[in-house]
Coordinates of C-alpha atoms in Angstrom, one line a residue:
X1 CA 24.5 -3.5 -3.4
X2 CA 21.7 -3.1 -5.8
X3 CA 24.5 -3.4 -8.8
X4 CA 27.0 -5.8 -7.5
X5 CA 24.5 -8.0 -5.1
X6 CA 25.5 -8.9 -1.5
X7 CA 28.8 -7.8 -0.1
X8 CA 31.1 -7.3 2.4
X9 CA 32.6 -4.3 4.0
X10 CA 35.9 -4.7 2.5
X11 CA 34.1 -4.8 -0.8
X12 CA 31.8 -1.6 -0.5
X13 CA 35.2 0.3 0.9
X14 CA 37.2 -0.8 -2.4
X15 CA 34.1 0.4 -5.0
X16 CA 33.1 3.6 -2.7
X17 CA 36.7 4.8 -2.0
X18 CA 35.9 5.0 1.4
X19 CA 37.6 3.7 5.1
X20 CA 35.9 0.0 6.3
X21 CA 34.7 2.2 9.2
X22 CA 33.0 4.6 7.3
X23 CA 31.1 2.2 5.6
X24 CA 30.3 0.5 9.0
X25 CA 28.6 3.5 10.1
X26 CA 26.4 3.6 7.1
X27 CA 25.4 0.1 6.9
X28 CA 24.4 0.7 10.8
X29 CA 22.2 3.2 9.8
X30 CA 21.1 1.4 6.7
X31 CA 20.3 -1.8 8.5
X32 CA 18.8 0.2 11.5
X33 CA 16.0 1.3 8.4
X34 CA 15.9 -2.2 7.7
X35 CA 16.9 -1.4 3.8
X36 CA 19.7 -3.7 4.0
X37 CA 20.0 -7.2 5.7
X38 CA 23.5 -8.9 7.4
X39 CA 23.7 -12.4 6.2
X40 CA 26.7 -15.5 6.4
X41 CA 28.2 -15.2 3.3
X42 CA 27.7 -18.5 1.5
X43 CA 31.1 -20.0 0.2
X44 CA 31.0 -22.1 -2.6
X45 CA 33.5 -24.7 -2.8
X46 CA 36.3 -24.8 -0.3
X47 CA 35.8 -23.4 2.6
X48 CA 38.9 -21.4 4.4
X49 CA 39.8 -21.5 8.1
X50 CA 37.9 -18.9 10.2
X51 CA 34.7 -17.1 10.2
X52 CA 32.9 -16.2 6.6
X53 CA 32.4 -12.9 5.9
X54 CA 29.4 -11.0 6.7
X55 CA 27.5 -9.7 3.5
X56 CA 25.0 -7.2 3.2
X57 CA 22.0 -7.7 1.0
X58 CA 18.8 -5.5 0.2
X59 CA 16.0 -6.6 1.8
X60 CA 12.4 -6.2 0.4
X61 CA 12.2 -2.5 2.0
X62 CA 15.2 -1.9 0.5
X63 CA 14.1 -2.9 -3.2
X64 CA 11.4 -1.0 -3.0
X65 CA 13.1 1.9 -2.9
X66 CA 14.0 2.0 -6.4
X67 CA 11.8 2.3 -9.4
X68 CA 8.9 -0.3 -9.9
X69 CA 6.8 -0.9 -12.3
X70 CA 4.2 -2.1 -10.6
X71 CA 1.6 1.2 -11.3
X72 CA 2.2 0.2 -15.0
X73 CA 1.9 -3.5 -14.8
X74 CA -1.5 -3.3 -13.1
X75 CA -2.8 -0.5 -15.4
X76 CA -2.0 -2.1 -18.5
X77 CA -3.6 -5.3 -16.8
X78 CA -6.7 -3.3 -16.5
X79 CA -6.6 -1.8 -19.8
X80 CA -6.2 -5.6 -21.4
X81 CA -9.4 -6.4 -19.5
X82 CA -10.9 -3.6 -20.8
X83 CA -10.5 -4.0 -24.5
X84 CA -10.3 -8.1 -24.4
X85 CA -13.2 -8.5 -21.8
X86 CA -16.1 -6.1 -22.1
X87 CA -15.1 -3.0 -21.7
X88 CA -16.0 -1.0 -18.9
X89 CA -18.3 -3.1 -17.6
X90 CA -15.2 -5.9 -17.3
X91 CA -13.3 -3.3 -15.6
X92 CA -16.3 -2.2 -13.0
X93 CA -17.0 -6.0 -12.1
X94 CA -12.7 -6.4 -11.1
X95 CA -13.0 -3.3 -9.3
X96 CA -16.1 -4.2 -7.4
X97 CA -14.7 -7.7 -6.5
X98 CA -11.1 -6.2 -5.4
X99 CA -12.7 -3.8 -3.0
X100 CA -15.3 -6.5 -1.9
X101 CA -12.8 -8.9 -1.2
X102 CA -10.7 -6.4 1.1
X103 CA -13.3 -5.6 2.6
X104 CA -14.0 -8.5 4.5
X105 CA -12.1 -7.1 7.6
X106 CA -13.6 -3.5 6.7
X107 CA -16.9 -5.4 7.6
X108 CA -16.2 -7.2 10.7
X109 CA -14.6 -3.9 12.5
X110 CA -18.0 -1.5 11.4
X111 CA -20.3 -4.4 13.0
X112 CA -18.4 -4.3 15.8
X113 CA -18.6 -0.9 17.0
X114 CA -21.4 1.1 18.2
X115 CA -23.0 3.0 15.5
X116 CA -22.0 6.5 15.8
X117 CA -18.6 5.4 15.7
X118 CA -18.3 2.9 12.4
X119 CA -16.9 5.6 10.5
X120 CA -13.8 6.1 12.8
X121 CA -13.7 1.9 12.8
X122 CA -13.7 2.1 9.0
X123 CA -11.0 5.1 9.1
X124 CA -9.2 2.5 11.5
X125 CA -9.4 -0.6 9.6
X126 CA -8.4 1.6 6.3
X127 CA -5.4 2.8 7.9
X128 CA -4.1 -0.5 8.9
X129 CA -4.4 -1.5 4.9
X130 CA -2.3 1.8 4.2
X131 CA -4.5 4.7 3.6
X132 CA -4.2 6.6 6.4
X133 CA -7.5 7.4 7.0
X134 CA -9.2 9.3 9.7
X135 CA -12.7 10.5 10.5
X136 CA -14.1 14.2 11.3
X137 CA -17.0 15.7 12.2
X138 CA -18.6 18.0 9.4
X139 CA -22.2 19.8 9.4
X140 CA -24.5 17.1 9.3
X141 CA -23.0 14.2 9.0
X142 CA -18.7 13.4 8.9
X143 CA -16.0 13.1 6.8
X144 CA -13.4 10.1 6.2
X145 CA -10.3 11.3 5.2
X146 CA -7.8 8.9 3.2
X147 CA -4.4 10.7 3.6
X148 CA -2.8 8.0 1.0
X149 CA -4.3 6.1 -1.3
X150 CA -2.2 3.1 -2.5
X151 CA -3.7 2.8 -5.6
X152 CA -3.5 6.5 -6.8
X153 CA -1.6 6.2 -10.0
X154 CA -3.8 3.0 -11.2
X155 CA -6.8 5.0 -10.3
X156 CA -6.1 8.3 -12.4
X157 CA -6.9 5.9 -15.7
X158 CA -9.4 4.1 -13.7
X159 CA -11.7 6.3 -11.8
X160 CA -13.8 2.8 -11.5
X161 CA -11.5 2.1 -8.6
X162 CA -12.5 4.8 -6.8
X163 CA -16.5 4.1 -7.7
X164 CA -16.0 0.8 -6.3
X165 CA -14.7 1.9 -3.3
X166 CA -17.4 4.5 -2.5
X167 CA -20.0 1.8 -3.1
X168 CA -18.8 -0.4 -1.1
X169 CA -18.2 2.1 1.7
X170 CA -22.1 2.8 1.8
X171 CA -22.8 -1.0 2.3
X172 CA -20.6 -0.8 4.8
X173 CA -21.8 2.1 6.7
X174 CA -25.8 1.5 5.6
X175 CA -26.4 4.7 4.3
X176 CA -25.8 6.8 0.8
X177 CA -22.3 8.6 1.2
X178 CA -20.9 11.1 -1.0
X179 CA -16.8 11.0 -2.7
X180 CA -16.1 14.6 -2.4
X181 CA -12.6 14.5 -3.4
X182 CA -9.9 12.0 -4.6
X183 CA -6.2 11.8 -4.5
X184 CA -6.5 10.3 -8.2
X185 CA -7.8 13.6 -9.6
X186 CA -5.6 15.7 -8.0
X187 CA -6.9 16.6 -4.4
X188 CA -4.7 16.2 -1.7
X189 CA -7.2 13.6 0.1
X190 CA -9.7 11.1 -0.9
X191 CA -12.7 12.6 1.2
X192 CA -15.6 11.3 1.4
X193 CA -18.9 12.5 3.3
X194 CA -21.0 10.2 5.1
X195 CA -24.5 11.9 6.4
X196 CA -25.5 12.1 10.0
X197 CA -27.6 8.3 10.1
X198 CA -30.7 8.6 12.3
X199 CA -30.6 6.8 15.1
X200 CA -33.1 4.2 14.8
X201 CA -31.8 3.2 11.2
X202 CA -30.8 -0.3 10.9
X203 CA -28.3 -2.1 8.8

């Protein structure tokens, strides 16, 4: 589908060398995963007596499957701004307003909780932005675990991404916090440690 574009059954069964049913059953499953879509097939032209023929087609799940080039588009991006626009300082300042503009709903769900439990409202309101975050206790203080980190591969040539996000992750929570590990260098979580805030700190 990817090669040819949408198509029908009868289509798919003449380039796979398989039975119509058989590729039913797969385009079930397929569509079931939302990777590919049913559609009217449009008919250019005349149209013939009776129903058109049902087409499938990826849909956006489904591209994404395959290779992008996203990773590379955004670190070359970054690594224009970097030797056309100040250097690292050019890079810092589009980290800092990426993470600051994201974090607008970061904000609004750790001022709405209770104070011991912003971290696991930030670890929510992470998760829901795709980093799978959850929080711990640890001696002292806890930990927020990112379990995926959308932005890994961009973020191994520019550990700034990761800086900004740690900064902005103390605003959030009012107090210093420490990045202990990061999926970017390696680790197998982004983990940072936030310390046990007393109780009659304020924002």
């Amino acid at each position: 589908i990817l090669d040819h574009g949408p198509s029908t059954v009868t289509e798919l069964a003449g380039r796979l060398g398989l039975t119509p049913a058989a590729v039913r059953r797969h385009l079930d499953a397929l569509v079931a995963d939302e990777v590919v879509e049913a559609r009217e097939q449009r008919v250019y032209g005349a149209r013939t007596r009776g129903r058109p023929a049902k087409v499938f087609a990826l849909t956006d799940c489904g591209r994404d499957a395959f290779d992008q080039s996203y990773d590379k588009l955004a670190a070359d991006a970054l690594l224009w701004i970097q030797e056309r626009f100040g250097g690292d300082e050019a890079v810092v300042a589009f980290a800092r307003a990426r993470i600051a503009a994201q974090a607008e709903e970061y904000r609004k769900a750790v001022e709405s909780a209770a104070p011991e439990e912003r971290t696991e409202a930030l670890a929510k309101a992470l998760s829901a932005d795709g980093y799978a975050a959850t929080a711990r206790s640890a001696p002292v203080g806890e930990q927020l675990c990112q379990h995926h980190c959308p932005v890994a591969h961009v973020a191994e040539k520019f550990p700034q991404l990761c800086d900004a996000e740690t900064e902005i992750f103390s605003q959030l929570l009012g107090t210093h916090v420490q990045r202990l590990a990061t999926i970017a260098h390696g680790d197998g979580v982004c983990t940072t440690f936030i310390p046990k805030i007393s109780k009659n700190t304020h924002n």
